[in-house]
Every structure is written in structure tokens, then in C-alpha cells.
CSV table of C-alpha atoms and ligand atoms in Angstrom, one decimal:
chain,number,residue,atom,x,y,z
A,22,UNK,CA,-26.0,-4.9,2.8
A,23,UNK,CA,-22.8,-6.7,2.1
A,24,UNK,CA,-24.5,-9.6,1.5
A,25,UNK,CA,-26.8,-7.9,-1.0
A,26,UNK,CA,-23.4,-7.4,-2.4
A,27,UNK,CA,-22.4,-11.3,-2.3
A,28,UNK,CA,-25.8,-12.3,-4.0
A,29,UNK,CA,-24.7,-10.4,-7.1
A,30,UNK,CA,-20.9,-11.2,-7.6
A,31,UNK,CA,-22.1,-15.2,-6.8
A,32,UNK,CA,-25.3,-14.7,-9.5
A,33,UNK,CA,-22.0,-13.9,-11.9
A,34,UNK,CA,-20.7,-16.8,-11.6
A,35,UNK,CA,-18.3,-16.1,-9.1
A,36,UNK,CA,-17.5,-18.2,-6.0
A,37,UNK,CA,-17.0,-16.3,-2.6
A,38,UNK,CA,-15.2,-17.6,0.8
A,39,UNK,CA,-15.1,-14.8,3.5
A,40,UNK,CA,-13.5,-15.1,6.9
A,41,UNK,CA,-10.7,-17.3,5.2
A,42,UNK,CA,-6.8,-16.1,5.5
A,43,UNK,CA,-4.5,-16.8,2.5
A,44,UNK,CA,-1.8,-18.6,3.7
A,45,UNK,CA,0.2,-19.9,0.8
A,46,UNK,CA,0.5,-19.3,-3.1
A,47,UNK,CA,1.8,-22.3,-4.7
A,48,UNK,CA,4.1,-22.1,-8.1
A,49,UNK,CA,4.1,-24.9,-10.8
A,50,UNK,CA,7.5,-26.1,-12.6
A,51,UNK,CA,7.9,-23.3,-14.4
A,52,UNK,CA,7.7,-20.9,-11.5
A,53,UNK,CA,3.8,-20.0,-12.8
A,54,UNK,CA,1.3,-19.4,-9.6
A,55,UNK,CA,-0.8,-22.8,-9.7
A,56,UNK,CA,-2.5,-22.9,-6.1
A,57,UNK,CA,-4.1,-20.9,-3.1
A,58,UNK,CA,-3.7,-22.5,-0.1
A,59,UNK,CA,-6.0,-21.2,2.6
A,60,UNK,CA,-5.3,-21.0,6.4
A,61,UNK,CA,-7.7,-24.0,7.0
A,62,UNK,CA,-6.2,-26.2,4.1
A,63,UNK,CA,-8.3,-25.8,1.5
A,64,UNK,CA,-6.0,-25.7,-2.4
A,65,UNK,CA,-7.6,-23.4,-4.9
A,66,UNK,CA,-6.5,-23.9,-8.5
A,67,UNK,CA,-5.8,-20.5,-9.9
A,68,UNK,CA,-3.9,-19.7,-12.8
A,69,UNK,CA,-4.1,-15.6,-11.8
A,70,UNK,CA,-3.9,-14.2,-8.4
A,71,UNK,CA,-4.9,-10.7,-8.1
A,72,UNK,CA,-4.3,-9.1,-4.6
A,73,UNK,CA,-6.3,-6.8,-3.4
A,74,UNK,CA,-5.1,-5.3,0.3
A,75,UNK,CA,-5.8,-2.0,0.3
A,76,UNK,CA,-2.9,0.9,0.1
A,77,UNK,CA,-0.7,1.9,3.3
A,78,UNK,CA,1.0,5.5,3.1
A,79,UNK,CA,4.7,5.5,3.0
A,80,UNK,CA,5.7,7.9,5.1
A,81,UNK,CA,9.0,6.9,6.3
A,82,UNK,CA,10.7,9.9,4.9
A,83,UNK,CA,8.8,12.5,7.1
A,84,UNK,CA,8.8,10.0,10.1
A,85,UNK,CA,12.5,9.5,10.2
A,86,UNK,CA,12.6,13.4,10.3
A,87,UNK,CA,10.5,13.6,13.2
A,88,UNK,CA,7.1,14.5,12.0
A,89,UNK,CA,3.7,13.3,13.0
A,90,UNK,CA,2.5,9.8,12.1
A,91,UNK,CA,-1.1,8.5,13.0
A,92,UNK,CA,-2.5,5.4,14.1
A,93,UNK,CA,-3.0,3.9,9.8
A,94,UNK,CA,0.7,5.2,9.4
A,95,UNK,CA,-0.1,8.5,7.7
A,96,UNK,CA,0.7,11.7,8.1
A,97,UNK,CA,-1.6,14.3,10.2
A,98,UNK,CA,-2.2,17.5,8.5
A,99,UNK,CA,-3.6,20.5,10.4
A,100,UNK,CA,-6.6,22.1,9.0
A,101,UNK,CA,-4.9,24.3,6.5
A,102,UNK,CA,-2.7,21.2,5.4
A,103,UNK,CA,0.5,21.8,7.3
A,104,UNK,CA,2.4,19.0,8.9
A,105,UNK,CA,5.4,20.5,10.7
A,106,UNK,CA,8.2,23.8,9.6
A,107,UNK,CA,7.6,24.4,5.9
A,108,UNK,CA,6.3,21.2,5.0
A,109,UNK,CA,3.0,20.4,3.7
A,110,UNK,CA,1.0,17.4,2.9
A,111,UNK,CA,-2.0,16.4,0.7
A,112,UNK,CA,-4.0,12.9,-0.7
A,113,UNK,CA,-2.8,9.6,-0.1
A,114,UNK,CA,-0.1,10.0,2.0
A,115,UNK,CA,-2.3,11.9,4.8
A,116,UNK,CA,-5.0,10.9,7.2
A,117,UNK,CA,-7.7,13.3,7.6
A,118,UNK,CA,-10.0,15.0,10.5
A,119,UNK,CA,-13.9,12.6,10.2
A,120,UNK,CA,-16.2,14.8,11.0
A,121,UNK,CA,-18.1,12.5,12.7
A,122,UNK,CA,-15.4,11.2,15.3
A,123,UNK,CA,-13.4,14.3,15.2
A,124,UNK,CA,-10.4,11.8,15.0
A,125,UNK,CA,-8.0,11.4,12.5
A,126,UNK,CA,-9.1,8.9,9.6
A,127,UNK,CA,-7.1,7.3,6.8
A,128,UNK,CA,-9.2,7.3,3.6
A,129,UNK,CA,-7.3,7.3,0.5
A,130,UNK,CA,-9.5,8.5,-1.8
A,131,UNK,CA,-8.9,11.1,-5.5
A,132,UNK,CA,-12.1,13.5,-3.9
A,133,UNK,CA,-9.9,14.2,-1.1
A,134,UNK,CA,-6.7,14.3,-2.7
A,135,UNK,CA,-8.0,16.7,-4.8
A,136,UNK,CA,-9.7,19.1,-2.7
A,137,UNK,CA,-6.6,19.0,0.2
A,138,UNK,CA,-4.4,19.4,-2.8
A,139,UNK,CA,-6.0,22.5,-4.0
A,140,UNK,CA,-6.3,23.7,0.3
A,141,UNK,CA,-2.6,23.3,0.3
A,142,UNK,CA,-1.8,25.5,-2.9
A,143,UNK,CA,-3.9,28.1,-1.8
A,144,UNK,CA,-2.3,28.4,1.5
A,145,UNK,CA,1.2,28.0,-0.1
A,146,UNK,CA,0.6,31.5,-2.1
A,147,UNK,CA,-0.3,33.4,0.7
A,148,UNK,CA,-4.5,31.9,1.5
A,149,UNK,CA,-5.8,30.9,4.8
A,150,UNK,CA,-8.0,28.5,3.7
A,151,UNK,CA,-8.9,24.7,5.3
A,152,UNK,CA,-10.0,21.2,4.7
A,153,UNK,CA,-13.1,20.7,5.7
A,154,UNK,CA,-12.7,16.9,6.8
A,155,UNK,CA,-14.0,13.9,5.2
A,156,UNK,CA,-16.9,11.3,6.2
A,157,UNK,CA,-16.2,8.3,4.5
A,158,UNK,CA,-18.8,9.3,1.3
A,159,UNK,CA,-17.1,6.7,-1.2
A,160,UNK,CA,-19.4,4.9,-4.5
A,161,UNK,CA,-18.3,1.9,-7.0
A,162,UNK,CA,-20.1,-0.5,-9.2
A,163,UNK,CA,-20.0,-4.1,-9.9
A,164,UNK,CA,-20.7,-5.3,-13.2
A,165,UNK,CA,-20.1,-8.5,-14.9
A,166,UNK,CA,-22.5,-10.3,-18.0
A,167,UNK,CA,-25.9,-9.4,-17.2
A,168,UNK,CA,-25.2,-8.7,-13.3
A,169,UNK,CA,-25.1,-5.4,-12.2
A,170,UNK,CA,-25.0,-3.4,-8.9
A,171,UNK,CA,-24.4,0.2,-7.8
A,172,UNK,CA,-22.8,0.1,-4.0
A,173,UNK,CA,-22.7,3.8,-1.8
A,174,UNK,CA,-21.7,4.6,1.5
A,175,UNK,CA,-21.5,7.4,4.0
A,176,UNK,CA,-20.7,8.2,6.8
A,177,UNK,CA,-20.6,5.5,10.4
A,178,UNK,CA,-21.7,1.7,9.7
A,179,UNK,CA,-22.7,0.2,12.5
A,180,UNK,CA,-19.1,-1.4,13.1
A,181,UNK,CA,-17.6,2.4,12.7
A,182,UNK,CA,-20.3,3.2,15.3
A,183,UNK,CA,-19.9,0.3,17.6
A,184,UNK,CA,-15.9,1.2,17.2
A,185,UNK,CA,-16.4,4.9,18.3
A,186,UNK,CA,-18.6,4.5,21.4
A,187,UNK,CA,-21.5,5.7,19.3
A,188,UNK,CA,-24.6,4.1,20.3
A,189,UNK,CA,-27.1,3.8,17.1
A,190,UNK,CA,-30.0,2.5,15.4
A,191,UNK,CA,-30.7,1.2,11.7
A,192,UNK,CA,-33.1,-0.2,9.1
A,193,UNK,CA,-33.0,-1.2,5.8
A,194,UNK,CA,-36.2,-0.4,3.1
A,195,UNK,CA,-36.2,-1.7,-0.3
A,196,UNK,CA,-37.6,0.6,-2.9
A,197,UNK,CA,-37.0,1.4,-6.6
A,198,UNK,CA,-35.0,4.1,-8.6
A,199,UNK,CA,-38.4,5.4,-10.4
A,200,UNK,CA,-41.8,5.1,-9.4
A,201,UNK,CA,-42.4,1.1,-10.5
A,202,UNK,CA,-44.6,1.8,-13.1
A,203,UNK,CA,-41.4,3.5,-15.3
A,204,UNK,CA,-39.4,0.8,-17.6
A,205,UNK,CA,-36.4,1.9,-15.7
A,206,UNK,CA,-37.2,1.2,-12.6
A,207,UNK,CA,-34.5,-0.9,-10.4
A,208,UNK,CA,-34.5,-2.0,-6.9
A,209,UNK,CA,-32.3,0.3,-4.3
A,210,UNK,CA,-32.0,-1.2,-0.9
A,211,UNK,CA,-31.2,1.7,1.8
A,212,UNK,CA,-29.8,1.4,4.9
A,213,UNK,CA,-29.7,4.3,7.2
A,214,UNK,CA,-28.3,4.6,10.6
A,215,UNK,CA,-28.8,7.7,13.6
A,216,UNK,CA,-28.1,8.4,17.2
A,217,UNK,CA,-31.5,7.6,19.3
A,218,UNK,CA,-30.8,10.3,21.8
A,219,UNK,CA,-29.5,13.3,19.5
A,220,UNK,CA,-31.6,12.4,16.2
A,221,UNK,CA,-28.7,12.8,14.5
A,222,UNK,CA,-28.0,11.4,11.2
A,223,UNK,CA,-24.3,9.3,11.5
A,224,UNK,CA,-24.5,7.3,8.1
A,225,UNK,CA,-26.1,5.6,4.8
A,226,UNK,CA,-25.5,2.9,2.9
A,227,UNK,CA,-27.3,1.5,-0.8
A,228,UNK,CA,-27.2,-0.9,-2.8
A,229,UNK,CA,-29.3,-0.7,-6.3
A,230,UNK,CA,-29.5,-1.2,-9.8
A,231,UNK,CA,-29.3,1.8,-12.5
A,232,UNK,CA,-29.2,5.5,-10.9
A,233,UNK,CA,-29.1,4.0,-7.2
A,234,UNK,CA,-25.5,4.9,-5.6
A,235,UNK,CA,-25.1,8.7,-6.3
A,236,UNK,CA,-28.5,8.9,-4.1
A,237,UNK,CA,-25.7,8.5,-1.1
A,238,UNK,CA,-24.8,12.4,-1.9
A,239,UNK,CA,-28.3,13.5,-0.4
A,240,UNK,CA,-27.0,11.6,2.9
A,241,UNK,CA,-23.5,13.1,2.8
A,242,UNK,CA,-24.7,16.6,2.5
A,243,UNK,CA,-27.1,15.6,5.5
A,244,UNK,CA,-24.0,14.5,7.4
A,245,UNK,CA,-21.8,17.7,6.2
A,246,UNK,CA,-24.5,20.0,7.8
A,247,UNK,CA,-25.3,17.2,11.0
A,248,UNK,CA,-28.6,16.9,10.4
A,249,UNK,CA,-31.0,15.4,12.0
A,250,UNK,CA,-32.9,12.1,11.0
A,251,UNK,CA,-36.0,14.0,10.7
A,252,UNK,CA,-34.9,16.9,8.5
A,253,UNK,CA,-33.2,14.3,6.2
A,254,UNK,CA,-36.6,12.4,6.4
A,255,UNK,CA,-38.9,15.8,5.4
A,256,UNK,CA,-36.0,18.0,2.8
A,257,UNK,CA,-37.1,19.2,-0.5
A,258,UNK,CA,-35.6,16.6,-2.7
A,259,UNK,CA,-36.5,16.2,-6.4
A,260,UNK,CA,-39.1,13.9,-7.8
A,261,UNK,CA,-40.8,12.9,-11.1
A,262,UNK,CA,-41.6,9.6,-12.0
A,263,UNK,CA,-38.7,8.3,-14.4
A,264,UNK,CA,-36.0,9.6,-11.8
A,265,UNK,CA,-37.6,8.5,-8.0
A,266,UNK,CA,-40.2,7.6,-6.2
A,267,UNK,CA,-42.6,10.6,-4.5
A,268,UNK,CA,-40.4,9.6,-1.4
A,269,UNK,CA,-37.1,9.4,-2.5
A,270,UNK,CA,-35.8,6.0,-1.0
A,271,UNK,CA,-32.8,7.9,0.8
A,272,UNK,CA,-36.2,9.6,2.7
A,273,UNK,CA,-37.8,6.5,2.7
A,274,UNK,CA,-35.3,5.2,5.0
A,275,UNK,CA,-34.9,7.9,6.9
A,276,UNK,CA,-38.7,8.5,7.6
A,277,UNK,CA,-39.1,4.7,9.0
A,278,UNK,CA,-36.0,4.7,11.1
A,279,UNK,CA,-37.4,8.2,12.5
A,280,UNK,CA,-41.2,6.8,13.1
A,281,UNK,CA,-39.3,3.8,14.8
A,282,UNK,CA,-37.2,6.0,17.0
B,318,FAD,C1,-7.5,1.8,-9.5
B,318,FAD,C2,-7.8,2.9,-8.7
B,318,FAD,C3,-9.1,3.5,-8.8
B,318,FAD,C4,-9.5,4.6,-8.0
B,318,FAD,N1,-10.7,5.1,-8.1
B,318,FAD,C5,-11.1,6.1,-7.4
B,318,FAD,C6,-12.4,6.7,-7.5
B,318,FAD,O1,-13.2,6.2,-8.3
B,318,FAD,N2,-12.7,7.7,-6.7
B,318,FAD,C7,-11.8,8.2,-5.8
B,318,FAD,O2,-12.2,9.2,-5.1
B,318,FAD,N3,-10.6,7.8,-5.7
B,318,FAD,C8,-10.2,6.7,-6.4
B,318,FAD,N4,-8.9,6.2,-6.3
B,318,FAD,C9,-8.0,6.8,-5.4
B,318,FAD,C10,-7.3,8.0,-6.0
B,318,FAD,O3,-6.7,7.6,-7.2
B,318,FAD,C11,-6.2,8.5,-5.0
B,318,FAD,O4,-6.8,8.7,-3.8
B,318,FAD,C12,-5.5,9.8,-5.5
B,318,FAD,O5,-4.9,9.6,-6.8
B,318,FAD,C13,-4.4,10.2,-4.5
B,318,FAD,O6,-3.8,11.3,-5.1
B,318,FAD,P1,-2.3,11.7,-4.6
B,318,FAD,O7,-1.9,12.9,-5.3
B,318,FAD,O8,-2.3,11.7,-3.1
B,318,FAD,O9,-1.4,10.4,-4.9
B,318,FAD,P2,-1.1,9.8,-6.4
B,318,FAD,O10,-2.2,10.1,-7.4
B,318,FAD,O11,-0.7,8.4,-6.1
B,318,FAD,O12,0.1,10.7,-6.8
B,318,FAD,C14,1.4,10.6,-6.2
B,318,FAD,C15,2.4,10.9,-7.3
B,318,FAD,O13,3.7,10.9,-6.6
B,318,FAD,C16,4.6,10.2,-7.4
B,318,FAD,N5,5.7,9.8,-6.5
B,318,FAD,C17,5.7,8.8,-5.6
B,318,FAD,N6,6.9,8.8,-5.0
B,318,FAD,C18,7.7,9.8,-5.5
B,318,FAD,C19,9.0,10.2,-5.2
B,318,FAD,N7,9.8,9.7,-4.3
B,318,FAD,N8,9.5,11.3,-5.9
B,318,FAD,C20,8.6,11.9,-6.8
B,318,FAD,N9,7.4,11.5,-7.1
B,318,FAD,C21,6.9,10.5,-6.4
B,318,FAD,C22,3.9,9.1,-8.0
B,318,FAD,O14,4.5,8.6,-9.1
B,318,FAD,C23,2.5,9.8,-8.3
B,318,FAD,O15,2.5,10.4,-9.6
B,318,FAD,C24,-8.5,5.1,-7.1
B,318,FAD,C25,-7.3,4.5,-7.0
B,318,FAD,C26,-6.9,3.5,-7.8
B,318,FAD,C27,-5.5,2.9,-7.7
């Protein structure tokens, strides 16, 4: 899927090298960045360097007075939000319950914040209400000149599953947004993952033109109520011919990988 991913960003003009560390950033005379100077040697002019490492929760405050930090350096929140004696957390600064590992995950993200925001405030004045956990359901968009590319995922890839002693199977279809005969049809390239013993759905992924990514949300309600691979594959999603295909390609996907099980 990733490297559906590459084919678009290099179609822009764009010039990827994976697996390479950064090891140096070089500065001109007058102190501008000039160079990018990679682990293996290679010098890469640049004239702009944008970093891009993710976010890490600072949480030294709470550890430093004694409270819980987990394995990504966040905070861990019971269900209702509450990290030790009259202190509460929320968002960015918290890891959160997966439902699919039952471990603690760390995924900075506003949907979260948000509802685990609102789960705190409502306890605050007097609720009993809890976070439901999270799954990893997250959706961007690459777009640059005439290149253009939805991206989705939920739930386990098969690293994730391969990293939680999950055994699990996968395939990718292609399909199209609409039936192929509509103007705005645009490819969608699914890949769908489940536990061969169980049935159980444990993640999606696409990658699409127009209308493709928010198709991850039928997956991610699958996964909220751990459904099976079947159910996802038979469920009474909608259909007409400018918005899907008669099989939606999220069922698509999901009805191959369960004939192949
Ligand atoms: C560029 C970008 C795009 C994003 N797009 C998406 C998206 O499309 N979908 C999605 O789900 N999520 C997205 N996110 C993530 C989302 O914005 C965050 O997960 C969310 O804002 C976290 O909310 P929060 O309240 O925990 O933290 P924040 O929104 O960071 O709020 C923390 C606040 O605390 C303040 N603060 C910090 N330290 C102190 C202090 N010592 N005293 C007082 N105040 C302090 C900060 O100034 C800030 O206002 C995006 C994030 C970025 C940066």
C-alpha cells in the first residue's frame, strides 16, 4: 500500500529515499541550511529542510510527581480519564486503551482529543462516563499539480499484527469509487486483514482517488463492534452507481479474503 503511496508523490515530481538516516545538515556562509548529509554519505542540496518526526508527549511535570508514564512516554488515563488523586488527563499528552491489543497506545490525534476531552468534563461535574478506546482509524490526502491520492487506515497492519503476537491474513483488490461506467469513477486499492482462526476483522487500509478514504469508516465501525470478516463482507451498505460499486470495494475486499480463508 505504501508504495501505492510512493508512485504518486514520485509521479509529482518528487524524489523519495526510504531506509536512509539523516545524519548531518550542513549551513552555508551565512549560516543558511545548504546540505543533507545522509548516514551513507550521500549530500543533498536543499535550500529548506522541513522535519517531520512525529510529536512525543511532555509529560515531565506529572512524572516528576509520581504519576504513571507508558511505554511512548505518555500519560495512562483510566477509563473515565483519571490519572492519579484529582488529576485528570485528555488528548495529546495521553496514551489510550486499543481496542484491539487491549494495551495502552500512543496516538495523537484531534478525534481523540476531542472525545476524551469531552469524557473528562463530564466526569469532572459529577458523570461517570468513559472513553471508549481508539483503533488507530486515521485519513489524509496527498495532493500536488495534477497528482492526487486519498490514504485511510484502521485498525492492525500486518507489522502491528506481527508486533502483537496476532497471527493474520491479507489481500489487496483494486476497484473503483463508482461503478466504471460514471465520469467519476477513480481507482481505490483496499487492503484488508483478519485473524484465520477467529474470523475476526483486525484492520483496513486504502488508497484511492476522489471519495476513496472515508470508505475506511465502514471498517472502523466493523472493528468498534469486532466483527467478523464475513459480516463485514455481507452488511447492508449503500449503493448507487455515482457513489460505489454494487459491492462496495471495502466488501470487496472483505468477501475475497473470506472465500480465501
Ligand atoms: C498540522 C496538524 C494537523 C493535524 N490534523 C489532524 C487531523 O486531520 N485529524 C486529527 O484527528 N488530528 C489532527 N491533528 C492532531 C490534533 O491537532 C491533536 O491531536 C489535538 O489538537 C490534540 O489536542 P490537545 O487538546 O491534546 O492538545 P493541543 O491542541 O496541542 O492543545 C494544548 C494546548 O495547551 C497549551 N499549553 C501547552 N503547554 C502549556 C502550559 N504549560 N500552560 C498552559 N497551556 C499550555 C498549548 O498552547 C495548546 O493550546 C493535527 C495536528 C497538527 C499539528
Amino acid at each position: 500500500m505504501s508504495g501505492r503511496i510512493t508512485s504518486h508523490v514520485e509521479a509529482a515530481g518528487v524524489k523519495v529515499i526510504e531506509h536512509s538516516e539523516v545524519a548531518a545538515l550542513r549551513t552555508g556562509a551565512a549560516g543558511e541550511v545548504s546540505q543533507v548529509v545522509t548516514a551513507t554519505g550521500d549530500v543533498i542540496p536543499a535550500d529548506v529542510v522541513v522535519l517531520g518526526l512525529g510529536i512525543e508527549p511532555a509529560t515531565e511535570l506529572g512524572a516528576n510527581a509520581g504519576l504513571a508514564i507508558g511505554t511512548s512516554g505518555g500519560y495512562l488515563p483510566d477509563p473515565r480519564g483519571r490519572l492519579g488523586d484529582g488529576i485528570w488527563g485528555a488528548g495529546d499528552c495521553c496514551e489510550a486503551i486499543h481496542r484491539l491489543t487491549g494495551e495502552y497506545a500512543f496516538m495523537p490525534l484531534g478525534t481523540h482529543a476531542n472525545k476524551q476531552g469531552r469524557v473528562v468534563g463530564e466526569n469532572l461535574s459529577g458523570g461517570n462516563v468513559t472513553f471508549g478506546g481508539v483503533l488507530g482509524t486515521t485519513i489524509t490526502r496527498f495532493e500536488a499539480g495534477d497528482e492526487y491520492v486519498e490514504i485511510a487506515r484502521t485498525g492492525l497492519s500486518t507489522a502491528e499484527t506481527d508486533r502483537a503476537g496476532r497471527r493474520a491474513v491479507s489481500l489487496v483488490t483494486e476497484g473503483t469509487t463508482a461503478s466504471g461506467y460514471m465520469p467519476e469513477a477513480t481507482p481505490i486499492a483496499t487492503k484488508v486483514l483478519a485473524e484465520p482462526d477467529t474470523r475476526l476483522l483486525l484492520g483496513m487500509q486504502i488508497v484511492g482517488g476522489n471519495n476513496a478514504a472515508k470508505r475506511i469508516d465502514a471498517a472502523a465501525a466493523g472493528l468498534w463492534g469486532a466483527m467478523s470478516i464475513d459480516d463485514l463482507a455481507s452488511m447492508d451498505l449503500s449503493y448507487a452507481p455515482p457513489f460505489a460499486t454494487a459491492w462496495e470495494a471495502v466488501q470487496i475486499a472483505a468477501r475475497r479474503l473470506a472465500e480465501r480463508m
